[in-house]
Short mmCIF file of C-alpha atoms in Angstrom, two decimals:
data_model
loop_
_atom_site.label_atom_id
_atom_site.label_comp_id
_atom_site.label_asym_id
_atom_site.label_seq_id
_atom_site.Cartn_x
_atom_site.Cartn_y
_atom_site.Cartn_z
CA ILE A 1 -148.94 -196.31 -236.16
CA LYS A 2 -149.56 -195.30 -232.55
CA MET A 3 -149.69 -191.85 -231.10
CA ALA A 4 -146.92 -191.25 -228.62
CA GLY A 5 -146.97 -189.00 -225.58
CA ASN A 6 -149.35 -186.05 -225.79
CA THR A 7 -149.15 -185.68 -229.56
CA SER A 8 -152.20 -183.91 -231.01
CA TYR A 9 -153.51 -184.55 -234.48
CA THR A 10 -155.78 -182.71 -236.86
CA ILE A 11 -158.64 -184.84 -238.24
CA VAL A 12 -160.54 -183.70 -241.33
CA GLU A 13 -163.06 -184.93 -243.89
CA TYR A 14 -162.57 -183.54 -247.39
CA PHE A 15 -165.56 -182.52 -249.54
CA GLY A 16 -164.00 -181.34 -252.80
CA GLY A 17 -165.27 -178.22 -254.51
CA ASP A 18 -166.37 -178.79 -258.09
CA GLU A 19 -169.85 -177.26 -257.77
CA GLY A 20 -170.51 -173.52 -257.99
CA HIS A 21 -172.50 -171.70 -255.33
CA ARG A 22 -174.02 -168.26 -254.87
CA CYS A 23 -171.45 -165.51 -254.35
CA GLY A 24 -172.02 -163.24 -251.37
CA TYR A 25 -170.14 -160.39 -253.05
CA CYS A 26 -171.37 -160.08 -256.66
CA LYS A 27 -174.52 -162.24 -256.09
CA ASN A 28 -173.63 -164.55 -258.97
CA GLU A 29 -175.82 -167.62 -258.39
CA LYS A 30 -173.23 -170.18 -259.51
CA GLY A 31 -169.97 -168.21 -259.57
CA ASN A 32 -168.50 -168.98 -256.15
CA PHE A 33 -166.12 -171.96 -256.17
CA SER A 34 -164.19 -173.24 -253.18
CA HIS A 35 -162.81 -176.46 -251.74
CA GLY A 36 -163.87 -177.44 -248.26
CA MET A 37 -163.32 -179.88 -245.43
CA TRP A 38 -164.89 -180.49 -242.05
CA SER A 39 -162.39 -180.35 -239.22
CA HIS A 40 -163.26 -182.44 -236.18
CA THR A 41 -160.19 -181.18 -234.37
CA MET A 42 -157.20 -179.12 -235.46
CA THR A 43 -153.88 -178.02 -233.98
CA VAL A 44 -153.06 -174.33 -234.08
CA GLN A 45 -149.90 -174.99 -236.08
CA ASP A 46 -151.81 -176.90 -238.74
CA TYR A 47 -154.33 -174.09 -239.03
CA GLN A 48 -151.53 -171.51 -239.20
CA ASP A 49 -150.00 -173.44 -242.09
CA LEU A 50 -153.38 -173.80 -243.80
CA ILE A 51 -154.27 -170.11 -243.69
CA ASP A 52 -150.81 -169.40 -245.08
CA ARG A 53 -152.00 -171.44 -248.08
CA GLY A 54 -155.26 -169.49 -248.45
CA TRP A 55 -157.63 -171.51 -246.22
CA ARG A 56 -160.06 -169.95 -243.73
CA ARG A 57 -162.48 -171.38 -241.22
CA SER A 58 -166.18 -170.76 -240.61
CA GLY A 59 -166.98 -172.62 -237.43
CA LYS A 60 -165.48 -176.07 -237.97
CA TYR A 61 -165.77 -175.85 -241.74
CA VAL A 62 -162.45 -174.92 -243.39
CA TYR A 63 -162.55 -173.70 -246.98
CA LYS A 64 -160.23 -172.45 -249.70
CA PRO A 65 -161.52 -170.38 -252.65
CA THR A 66 -160.67 -171.73 -256.10
CA MET A 67 -158.85 -168.57 -257.03
CA ASP A 68 -158.56 -168.97 -260.81
CA LYS A 69 -162.19 -170.09 -261.13
CA THR A 70 -164.32 -168.20 -258.61
CA CYS A 71 -166.06 -164.99 -259.69
CA CYS A 72 -164.62 -162.86 -256.86
CA PRO A 73 -161.10 -164.10 -255.97
CA GLN A 74 -160.41 -163.79 -252.25
CA TYR A 75 -156.78 -163.11 -251.37
CA ALA A 76 -155.51 -163.70 -247.84
CA ILE A 77 -154.25 -160.44 -246.33
CA ARG A 78 -152.06 -159.78 -243.30
CA CYS A 79 -150.83 -156.62 -241.59
CA HIS A 80 -147.36 -156.10 -240.11
CA THR A 81 -148.51 -154.84 -236.72
CA LEU A 82 -145.11 -153.74 -235.41
CA LYS A 83 -144.73 -151.32 -238.34
CA PHE A 84 -148.36 -150.21 -238.40
CA GLN A 85 -149.14 -146.52 -238.09
CA PRO A 86 -152.78 -145.39 -238.02
CA SER A 87 -153.85 -143.35 -241.03
CA LYS A 88 -155.67 -140.05 -240.81
CA SER A 89 -158.96 -141.91 -241.18
CA HIS A 90 -158.03 -144.37 -238.41
CA LYS A 91 -157.13 -141.50 -236.08
CA LYS A 92 -160.54 -139.91 -236.66
CA ILE A 93 -162.25 -143.17 -235.70
CA LEU A 94 -160.22 -143.49 -232.49
CA LYS A 95 -160.83 -139.84 -231.59
CA LYS A 96 -164.54 -140.28 -232.25
CA MET A 97 -164.69 -143.23 -229.86
CA ASN A 98 -162.69 -141.39 -227.20
CA LYS A 99 -164.94 -138.36 -227.50
CA PHE A 100 -167.97 -140.58 -227.01
CA ILE A 101 -166.44 -142.26 -223.94
CA SER A 102 -165.23 -139.03 -222.35
CA GLN A 103 -168.14 -136.73 -223.22
CA GLY A 104 -171.01 -139.14 -223.83
CA GLU A 105 -171.77 -137.87 -227.35
CA LEU A 106 -172.89 -140.55 -229.79
CA PRO A 107 -172.16 -139.47 -233.38
CA LYS A 108 -175.25 -139.11 -235.55
CA GLU A 109 -173.76 -140.77 -238.64
CA PRO A 110 -171.01 -143.30 -239.35
CA HIS A 111 -167.57 -142.08 -240.33
CA GLU A 112 -167.41 -141.27 -244.02
CA GLY A 113 -166.17 -144.27 -245.97
CA GLU A 114 -166.60 -146.64 -243.02
CA PRO A 115 -168.14 -149.94 -244.09
CA MET A 116 -171.11 -150.96 -242.00
CA ASP A 117 -169.98 -154.57 -241.94
CA SER A 118 -167.29 -155.85 -239.65
CA VAL A 119 -163.67 -155.66 -240.65
CA CYS A 120 -163.27 -159.37 -241.25
CA GLU A 121 -166.76 -160.31 -242.24
CA GLU A 122 -166.77 -162.71 -245.15
CA ALA A 123 -169.45 -163.73 -247.55
CA GLY A 124 -168.34 -167.08 -246.25
CA PRO A 125 -168.17 -170.56 -247.72
CA PRO A 126 -171.04 -172.15 -249.64
CA SER A 127 -174.10 -172.62 -247.48
CA LYS A 128 -174.38 -176.33 -248.24
CA PRO A 129 -171.41 -177.58 -246.15
CA CYS A 130 -172.53 -175.49 -243.16
CA ARG A 131 -175.90 -177.18 -242.74
CA PRO A 132 -176.36 -179.61 -239.84
CA GLU A 133 -176.46 -182.64 -242.13
CA ILE A 134 -172.79 -182.12 -242.96
CA VAL A 135 -172.07 -183.79 -239.64
CA CYS A 136 -173.50 -186.92 -241.15
CA ASN A 137 -173.43 -190.58 -240.22
CA SER A 138 -169.81 -190.91 -241.24
CA SER A 139 -168.95 -188.07 -238.88
CA THR A 140 -170.89 -189.60 -236.02
CA ASN A 141 -169.26 -192.95 -236.63
CA LEU A 142 -165.87 -191.26 -236.71
CA GLN A 143 -166.37 -189.86 -233.21
CA LYS A 144 -167.26 -193.32 -231.95
CA GLU A 145 -164.42 -194.88 -233.90
CA VAL A 146 -161.83 -192.54 -232.44
CA ALA A 147 -163.22 -193.07 -228.96
CA VAL A 148 -162.80 -196.84 -229.05
CA CYS A 149 -159.73 -196.98 -231.25
CA PRO A 150 -156.88 -198.67 -229.31
CA THR A 151 -154.27 -196.92 -231.46
CA MET A 152 -155.86 -193.50 -231.14
CA THR A 153 -156.44 -193.13 -227.41
CA GLU A 154 -154.45 -189.93 -227.26
CA VAL A 155 -156.05 -188.12 -230.20
CA GLN A 156 -157.36 -184.85 -228.81
CA ASN A 157 -161.01 -184.30 -229.73
CA GLN A 158 -160.89 -181.32 -228.00
CA ALA A 159 -153.50 -146.87 -246.10
CA ALA A 160 -152.02 -143.78 -245.15
CA ASP A 161 -153.27 -140.67 -246.87
CA THR A 162 -151.17 -139.82 -249.98
CA LYS A 163 -150.11 -136.31 -251.01
CA PRO A 164 -150.96 -135.14 -254.54
CA SER A 165 -148.13 -135.19 -257.02
CA SER A 166 -146.80 -131.98 -258.45
CA SER A 167 -148.77 -132.60 -261.65
CA GLU A 168 -152.01 -132.94 -259.67
CA MET A 169 -151.54 -129.82 -257.53
CA VAL A 170 -153.68 -126.83 -258.46
CA ARG A 171 -152.05 -123.39 -258.63
CA LYS A 172 -153.67 -120.62 -256.65
CA ASP A 173 -152.75 -118.18 -259.38
CA PRO A 174 -155.41 -118.58 -262.08
CA LYS A 175 -153.10 -117.13 -264.75
CA PRO A 176 -151.36 -119.72 -266.93
CA PHE A 177 -147.60 -120.03 -266.95
CA GLN A 178 -145.91 -118.00 -269.65
CA ASP A 179 -142.60 -118.60 -271.31
CA ASP A 180 -141.81 -114.88 -271.67
CA ARG A 181 -141.66 -114.14 -267.97
CA THR A 182 -139.27 -111.27 -267.22
CA ALA A 183 -136.20 -111.90 -265.10
CA PRO A 184 -136.19 -110.50 -261.57
CA LYS A 185 -134.71 -107.05 -261.12
CA PRO A 186 -131.12 -106.82 -259.96
CA GLY A 187 -130.84 -106.98 -256.22
CA ALA A 188 -134.26 -108.61 -255.77
CA GLY A 189 -134.70 -112.12 -254.29
CA ALA A 190 -132.50 -114.24 -252.06
CA ASP A 191 -128.73 -114.18 -252.42
CA ALA A 192 -127.74 -117.71 -253.40
CA ASN A 193 -124.24 -117.12 -251.96
CA ARG A 194 -125.56 -116.56 -248.44
CA PRO A 195 -126.47 -119.46 -246.09
CA PRO A 196 -130.18 -120.03 -245.52
CA CYS A 197 -131.78 -118.18 -242.66
CA ARG A 198 -131.94 -120.14 -239.37
CA LYS A 199 -133.90 -119.61 -236.21
CA ALA A 200 -132.12 -117.91 -233.31
CA LYS A 201 -132.84 -120.89 -231.06
CA GLU A 202 -131.07 -123.25 -233.46
CA LEU A 203 -128.09 -120.89 -233.72
CA ARG A 204 -127.74 -120.76 -229.92
CA LYS A 205 -127.81 -124.56 -229.71
CA GLU A 206 -125.20 -124.81 -232.45
CA ARG A 207 -122.88 -122.34 -230.67
CA ARG A 208 -123.20 -124.28 -227.41
CA ARG A 209 -122.34 -127.54 -229.19
CA GLN A 210 -119.32 -125.91 -230.84
CA LYS A 211 -118.05 -124.54 -227.50
CA GLU A 212 -118.51 -127.93 -225.82
CA GLN A 213 -116.71 -129.66 -228.67
CA MET A 214 -113.78 -127.20 -228.43
CA ARG A 215 -113.53 -127.83 -224.70
CA LEU A 216 -113.54 -131.60 -225.16
CA ASP A 217 -110.90 -131.37 -227.89
CA ALA A 218 -108.69 -129.25 -225.64
CA ASP A 219 -109.00 -131.80 -222.82
CA GLY A 220 -108.32 -134.72 -225.17
CA VAL A 221 -111.68 -136.31 -224.47
CA VAL A 222 -113.38 -138.37 -227.17
CA SER A 223 -116.56 -136.60 -228.17
CA PRO A 224 -119.79 -138.46 -227.38
CA PRO A 225 -122.10 -139.66 -230.16
CA PRO A 226 -124.80 -137.25 -231.28
CA PRO A 227 -127.95 -137.36 -229.15
CA ALA A 228 -130.68 -139.77 -230.19
CA PRO A 229 -133.87 -138.33 -231.66
CA THR A 230 -136.20 -137.08 -228.99
CA GLN A 231 -139.51 -138.78 -228.33
CA ALA A 232 -141.24 -135.71 -229.72
CA ASN A 233 -139.85 -136.53 -233.16
CA GLN A 234 -141.28 -140.05 -233.13
CA PRO A 235 -144.75 -140.73 -234.58
CA LYS A 236 -147.43 -141.21 -231.97
CA PRO A 237 -148.03 -144.95 -231.45
CA LEU A 238 -151.42 -146.57 -231.95
CA GLU A 239 -151.77 -147.33 -228.24
CA ASP A 240 -151.60 -143.62 -227.37
CA PHE A 241 -154.46 -142.81 -229.74
CA ILE A 242 -156.57 -145.53 -228.12
CA THR A 243 -156.14 -144.13 -224.61
CA ASP A 244 -155.86 -140.44 -225.55
CA SER A 245 -157.99 -138.01 -223.50
CA LEU A 246 -159.62 -140.76 -221.41
CA THR A 247 -159.94 -139.85 -217.71
CA ASN A 248 -161.54 -141.25 -214.58
CA SER A 249 -164.32 -138.68 -214.96
CA SER A 250 -165.38 -139.96 -218.40
CA SER A 251 -169.10 -140.26 -219.14
CA HIS A 252 -168.82 -143.90 -220.17
CA CYS A 253 -166.68 -146.89 -219.24
CA LEU A 254 -165.43 -149.15 -222.04
CA GLU A 255 -163.74 -152.41 -221.07
CA VAL A 256 -162.37 -155.05 -223.45
CA ARG A 257 -162.38 -158.58 -222.04
CA LEU A 258 -160.77 -161.63 -223.63
CA VAL A 259 -162.60 -164.89 -222.93
CA SER A 260 -161.72 -168.35 -224.16
CA VAL A 261 -164.38 -169.95 -226.37
CA SER A 262 -165.07 -172.90 -224.13
CA PHE A 263 -168.31 -174.09 -222.60
CA GLU A 264 -166.24 -175.16 -219.60
CA ASP A 265 -165.05 -171.59 -219.01
CA PRO A 266 -167.18 -169.86 -216.31
CA GLU A 267 -166.53 -166.37 -217.73
CA PHE A 268 -167.56 -167.44 -221.22
CA MET A 269 -170.73 -169.11 -219.95
CA ALA A 270 -171.63 -166.14 -217.74
CA SER A 271 -171.90 -163.91 -220.81
CA TYR A 272 -173.05 -166.54 -223.32
CA GLN A 273 -176.75 -165.66 -223.44
CA GLN A 274 -176.09 -161.93 -223.69
CA SER A 275 -173.56 -162.53 -226.44
CA ALA A 276 -175.91 -164.81 -228.40
CA ALA A 277 -178.74 -162.26 -228.15
CA LEU A 278 -176.43 -159.52 -229.45
CA PHE A 279 -175.46 -161.71 -232.41
CA ALA A 280 -179.11 -162.24 -233.36
CA ARG A 281 -179.88 -158.54 -233.07
CA TYR A 282 -176.89 -157.64 -235.24
CA GLN A 283 -177.68 -160.21 -237.94
CA MET A 284 -181.32 -159.13 -238.23
CA ALA A 285 -180.64 -155.38 -238.18
CA VAL A 286 -177.49 -155.21 -240.30
CA HIS A 287 -177.90 -158.20 -242.62
CA GLY A 288 -181.65 -158.60 -242.65
CA ASP A 289 -181.52 -162.21 -241.48
CA ASP A 290 -184.66 -164.07 -240.52
CA PRO A 291 -184.77 -164.98 -236.80
CA SER A 292 -184.38 -168.66 -237.74
CA GLU A 293 -181.07 -167.84 -239.44
CA CYS A 294 -179.51 -166.38 -236.29
CA SER A 295 -180.78 -168.72 -233.60
CA GLU A 296 -178.65 -169.80 -230.67
CA THR A 297 -177.87 -173.00 -232.58
CA GLN A 298 -176.56 -170.99 -235.53
CA PHE A 299 -174.58 -168.73 -233.19
CA ARG A 300 -173.01 -171.71 -231.51
CA ARG A 301 -172.14 -173.49 -234.76
CA PHE A 302 -170.81 -170.37 -236.48
CA LEU A 303 -168.95 -168.49 -233.74
CA CYS A 304 -168.53 -170.83 -230.77
CA ASP A 305 -167.73 -174.22 -232.27
CA SER A 306 -164.07 -174.22 -233.23
CA PRO A 307 -161.82 -177.07 -234.30
CA LEU A 308 -158.89 -175.45 -232.49
CA GLU A 309 -157.93 -176.98 -229.19
CA ALA A 310 -156.42 -174.74 -226.53
CA GLU A 311 -152.64 -175.08 -226.53
CA TYR A 312 -149.89 -173.61 -224.37
CA SER A 313 -146.15 -173.27 -224.82
CA VAL A 314 -143.29 -171.79 -222.85
CA ASP A 315 -142.64 -169.07 -225.42
CA GLY A 316 -146.31 -168.47 -226.23
CA PRO A 317 -148.82 -165.92 -224.91
CA THR A 318 -150.03 -166.34 -221.34
CA MET A 319 -153.63 -167.04 -222.39
CA GLY A 320 -152.41 -169.74 -224.77
CA TYR A 321 -153.39 -170.39 -228.37
CA GLY A 322 -156.86 -171.15 -229.67
CA SER A 323 -160.20 -169.40 -230.28
CA PHE A 324 -161.34 -166.42 -228.22
CA HIS A 325 -164.03 -163.77 -228.00
CA GLN A 326 -162.94 -160.19 -227.38
CA GLN A 327 -165.93 -158.62 -225.68
CA TYR A 328 -166.46 -154.86 -225.66
CA TRP A 329 -168.32 -153.96 -222.47
CA LEU A 330 -169.84 -150.48 -222.36
CA ASP A 331 -171.18 -149.46 -218.94
CA GLY A 332 -171.66 -153.10 -217.95
CA LYS A 333 -173.25 -154.35 -221.19
CA ILE A 334 -171.72 -156.09 -224.22
CA VAL A 335 -171.96 -153.84 -227.29
CA ALA A 336 -169.60 -155.72 -229.61
CA VAL A 337 -167.76 -159.04 -229.85
CA GLY A 338 -164.71 -159.75 -231.97
CA VAL A 339 -164.12 -163.45 -232.66
CA ILE A 340 -160.40 -164.17 -233.07
CA ASP A 341 -157.96 -167.06 -233.28
CA ILE A 342 -154.57 -166.73 -231.60
CA LEU A 343 -152.07 -168.74 -233.64
CA PRO A 344 -148.28 -169.24 -233.50
CA THR A 345 -147.43 -166.24 -235.69
CA CYS A 346 -150.63 -164.20 -235.83
CA VAL A 347 -153.96 -163.07 -234.50
CA SER A 348 -156.55 -164.07 -237.10
CA SER A 349 -159.81 -162.13 -237.11
CA VAL A 350 -162.82 -164.37 -237.72
CA TYR A 351 -165.91 -162.16 -237.27
CA LEU A 352 -167.29 -159.11 -235.52
CA TYR A 353 -170.84 -158.34 -234.48
CA TYR A 354 -172.09 -155.31 -232.57
CA HIS A 355 -175.16 -153.52 -231.25
CA PRO A 356 -176.80 -151.67 -234.18
CA ASP A 357 -177.43 -148.60 -231.98
CA TYR A 358 -173.67 -147.98 -231.92
CA ALA A 359 -173.04 -148.32 -235.66
CA SER A 360 -172.04 -144.65 -235.85
CA LEU A 361 -168.95 -145.43 -233.77
CA SER A 362 -167.42 -147.33 -236.72
CA LEU A 363 -166.98 -150.42 -234.56
CA GLY A 364 -165.72 -152.51 -237.48
CA SER A 365 -162.62 -150.38 -237.95
CA TYR A 366 -162.29 -149.59 -234.24
CA SER A 367 -162.18 -153.29 -233.32
CA ALA A 368 -159.57 -153.93 -236.03
CA LEU A 369 -157.35 -151.22 -234.55
CA ARG A 370 -157.82 -152.69 -231.07
CA GLU A 371 -156.92 -156.15 -232.40
CA ILE A 372 -153.78 -154.76 -234.02
CA ALA A 373 -152.81 -153.22 -230.68
CA PHE A 374 -153.61 -156.55 -228.99
CA THR A 375 -151.32 -158.38 -231.43
CA ARG A 376 -148.51 -155.95 -230.63
CA GLN A 377 -149.06 -156.68 -226.95
CA LEU A 378 -148.85 -160.45 -227.55
CA GLN A 379 -145.65 -160.01 -229.56
CA LYS A 380 -143.89 -158.81 -226.41
CA GLN A 381 -144.60 -162.24 -224.89
CA SER A 382 -144.14 -164.30 -228.05
CA PRO A 383 -141.68 -162.62 -230.47
CA LYS A 384 -142.79 -164.50 -233.62
CA LEU A 385 -146.45 -163.58 -233.09
CA SER A 386 -146.47 -160.28 -234.96
CA TYR A 387 -149.05 -160.44 -237.77
CA TYR A 388 -152.72 -159.57 -237.89
CA TYR A 389 -154.76 -161.50 -240.46
CA LEU A 390 -157.82 -159.61 -241.68
CA GLY A 391 -159.43 -162.47 -243.60
CA PHE A 392 -159.78 -162.00 -247.33
CA TYR A 393 -159.10 -158.98 -249.53
CA ILE A 394 -161.43 -158.86 -252.56
CA HIS A 395 -160.17 -156.27 -255.03
CA SER A 396 -163.02 -156.93 -257.45
CA CYS A 397 -165.49 -155.87 -254.73
CA PRO A 398 -164.90 -152.15 -253.95
CA LYS A 399 -166.63 -152.52 -250.57
CA MET A 400 -163.95 -154.98 -249.43
CA ARG A 401 -160.92 -152.96 -250.52
CA TYR A 402 -160.83 -151.06 -247.23
CA LYS A 403 -158.84 -153.90 -245.67
CA GLY A 404 -155.89 -152.72 -247.73
CA GLN A 405 -155.80 -149.52 -245.66
CA TYR A 406 -154.22 -151.33 -242.70
CA ARG A 407 -150.60 -151.00 -243.82
CA PRO A 408 -147.96 -152.22 -244.23
CA SER A 409 -149.77 -155.31 -245.43
CA ASP A 410 -149.20 -158.27 -247.75
CA LEU A 411 -151.37 -160.37 -250.03
CA LEU A 412 -150.81 -164.10 -250.49
CA CYS A 413 -149.70 -165.16 -253.95
CA PRO A 414 -152.23 -167.83 -255.04
CA GLU A 415 -149.61 -169.87 -256.91
CA THR A 416 -146.43 -169.71 -254.84
CA PHE A 417 -148.03 -168.92 -251.44
CA ALA A 418 -145.44 -166.21 -250.85
CA TRP A 419 -146.49 -162.98 -249.13
CA VAL A 420 -146.13 -159.94 -251.40
CA PRO A 421 -146.53 -156.24 -250.39
CA ILE A 422 -149.99 -155.07 -251.38
CA GLU A 423 -148.57 -152.10 -253.30
CA GLN A 424 -147.03 -154.56 -255.75
CA CYS A 425 -150.25 -156.58 -256.06
CA THR A 426 -152.98 -154.02 -256.72
CA PRO A 427 -151.67 -152.89 -260.15
CA HIS A 428 -152.08 -156.50 -261.34
CA LEU A 429 -155.58 -156.69 -259.85
CA ASP A 430 -156.57 -153.46 -261.60
CA HIS A 431 -156.21 -155.35 -264.88
CA ALA A 432 -157.43 -158.83 -263.94
CA ARG A 433 -159.43 -160.35 -261.08
CA TYR A 434 -157.01 -163.25 -260.76
CA ALA A 435 -153.27 -162.63 -260.68
CA ARG A 436 -150.02 -164.27 -259.68
CA PHE A 437 -148.17 -161.79 -257.45
CA ASN A 438 -144.76 -163.44 -257.28
CA GLN A 439 -143.02 -162.15 -260.41
CA ASP A 440 -140.17 -164.65 -260.23
CA PRO A 441 -141.02 -167.10 -263.04
CA ASP A 442 -138.89 -169.81 -261.41
CA ALA A 443 -140.60 -169.53 -258.02
CA GLY A 444 -143.06 -172.23 -257.06
CA ASP A 445 -144.92 -173.73 -254.13
CA ALA A 446 -142.29 -174.58 -251.50
CA HIS A 447 -144.60 -177.28 -250.08
CA VAL A 448 -145.91 -178.71 -253.34
CA LEU A 449 -147.14 -182.28 -253.13
CA LYS A 450 -144.31 -184.65 -254.07
CA ASP A 451 -145.25 -187.97 -252.51
CA LEU A 452 -148.93 -188.82 -252.11
CA GLY A 453 -148.01 -192.10 -250.44
CA ARG A 454 -146.78 -190.24 -247.34
CA ALA A 455 -150.10 -188.47 -246.75
CA LEU A 456 -151.69 -189.67 -243.51
CA VAL A 457 -155.17 -191.15 -243.41
CA LEU A 458 -157.40 -192.42 -240.61
CA TYR A 459 -158.93 -195.75 -241.60
CA LYS A 460 -160.55 -198.48 -239.53
CA ARG A 461 -159.44 -197.13 -236.16
CA GLY A 462 -155.84 -196.64 -237.17
CA LEU A 463 -153.73 -194.02 -238.89
CA MET A 464 -151.45 -194.94 -241.75
CA PRO A 465 -149.70 -193.50 -244.81
CA TYR A 466 -151.86 -193.41 -247.90
CA ALA A 467 -149.54 -195.95 -249.57
CA VAL A 468 -150.41 -198.51 -246.87
CA TYR A 469 -154.10 -197.61 -247.01
CA SER A 470 -154.25 -198.04 -250.80
CA ARG A 471 -152.68 -201.51 -250.53
CA LYS A 472 -155.25 -202.52 -247.90
CA ARG A 473 -158.05 -201.28 -250.10
CA ARG A 474 -157.10 -202.80 -253.40
CA GLY A 475 -159.03 -201.27 -256.24
CA CYS A 476 -160.06 -198.19 -254.22
CA SER A 477 -161.18 -195.30 -256.40
CA ASP A 478 -160.40 -192.32 -254.18
CA GLU A 479 -156.84 -191.57 -255.32
CA GLU A 480 -157.88 -188.55 -257.42
CA GLU A 481 -159.82 -187.05 -254.50
CA VAL A 482 -157.01 -187.64 -252.01
CA ARG A 483 -154.47 -186.20 -254.42
CA GLN A 484 -156.59 -183.08 -254.84
CA TYR A 485 -156.85 -182.68 -251.07
CA ALA A 486 -153.13 -183.25 -250.49
CA SER A 487 -152.20 -180.76 -253.23
CA LEU A 488 -154.35 -178.08 -251.60
CA VAL A 489 -152.99 -178.55 -248.07
CA GLY A 490 -149.39 -179.13 -249.23
CA GLN A 491 -146.91 -181.91 -248.53
CA ASN A 492 -146.10 -180.86 -244.96
CA CYS A 493 -149.71 -180.69 -243.81
CA ALA A 494 -150.62 -183.85 -245.72
CA GLU A 495 -148.02 -185.71 -243.67
CA ARG A 496 -149.41 -184.39 -240.36
CA ILE A 497 -153.17 -184.07 -240.85
CA LEU A 498 -155.31 -187.21 -240.64
CA LEU A 499 -157.68 -187.50 -243.58
CA TYR A 500 -160.66 -189.61 -242.56
CA ARG A 501 -161.50 -192.48 -244.91
CA ALA A 502 -164.81 -194.30 -244.41
#
C-alpha cells in the first residue's frame, strides 16, 4: 500500500499497560495503571481523536489511564470557551495581575485557594516509558526503515460562586419564628391592590414610549421591534478583565508571545536557553527536583519534543496546528511559559512553568484564563475550534478539583466517550472514584473496534492491514496485544494510525 500525494501518517509503538506504577497524586507505589505508546510522528487530527478517547501526551509518549483499575481515575475535561464567564475568584486573579502591572505591587501571598502547581500539570505517565532507553533499538531501526522504505517515501517524520439556599441563609433576627405571630394592624403594610412603586425615570420612559406608539398608530405605521438590550446589561467579557485598567504609563510591561516548538524557528531558538533555565528553576523550587531531573535534555524531551507535525489548512488558524509555547515576557524577561497544542477543535494545555518569585500572581490560573481567551480568538478564524482542554480532572484528589471551576465544562465518559456536563458527573464521583457518566444504558462506544483485520500496521518497510500482516507472519503471537491497542484507540484511529511491528 503506497502513500499518495502529501498524505501524513501517525506511527506508534504500543507498550501495553499491565504493570502498576507509583501514583503522583495519592503516592500509592503500585496503584497507577495506564496504557502507553511511543509516537514517532502524529497528525493533529489523530491526536484530537485520541484525546477525545482519554489519551494525553507527555513529550512523544502518549498514555491513557486504565480508568476502572487505577487508584486515582483521571477524567479528560474540556471548557466551552465561548460560553465561559470568569468567576469571582477568576476576576480577583485578573485584577491582581493588572494591579501589579499598572502599579508595580507584587502581592505578598498567593490568592486564597490558588494551587501552586500549573493549571494543567499532571502527575504524568509512569516514569519507565519516559526514560531514554524507550527509544530503543527497534525505534532506531524504525527511523532507518522508514527512511529507506520505497513505499513510505512520503511519510512525514516531522465555577461560578453559588448563592446559599433559603434553608442555608441565616436570619439577622436572633429570635426564633413563632406560630402565634399577630396579624398586622388594619391599614398597615402595602396595599396589594395598588401597582408596585416604580422609579420616576422609568415612568417617564414609559410615557414617552406610549406617546410614540400612539403617534405611530395614528399614522398607520408598523411599530418597530423593542430595542435590543444595551451593552450595559451584558456581562463583562473575559477579554475586558484581562486588559482592564492597563495604560501606557504602567509600571511593568507584560507581553505574551506565541512561538512554534521547532528547532528550525529562529524565535524559538532565540529564547530556548532562557526558557530551559526557567524550567529548571521552576522544577527545583516548586517540585523539589534534583538538578539532574530538570536538565536541558529533560526539558527538551518533556516540553520541546512533540510528535505533532505543523499543519495548515484554509479554514484553520493563521499560525497553523501543532505544538507551541506561549511565553509570558515581563519587562523583557520570560517569567512563565505555557506549553499548548493547537488542534482541529481545541487548544489543549500541556504544561506550565513559571519563575518562583512570581508565584503570588497565581500564574497557573492566570495562564489558563489567557489560554481560554486565546482559544476564543482562534475560534473567530476557525469556527470549530472552540474548546479548551485542561488535561485531567481527578475528583479523588481535592487539589485537582479546581479545574472544574472553569465552566461550563464537560467530563469524558470513560465507557461511551461522550462528553457530559460536569454538574451531572460530580454526584457520581462523590460516591465512587470510577463512574460511567452517560446514563443511557443502551449507549456505547461509537468507534468500538469491530474489525481488527482493518487495523493498519507498518511491517518490513511497508504498511498493510493487520489481516495481511497476520497471513505473512503465520503463527504470530501478537494478536492479543494488537487487539488491546486497537480497542483503546478505536476503529477509526486503528484504520489510520500505523502500528509498528518489528
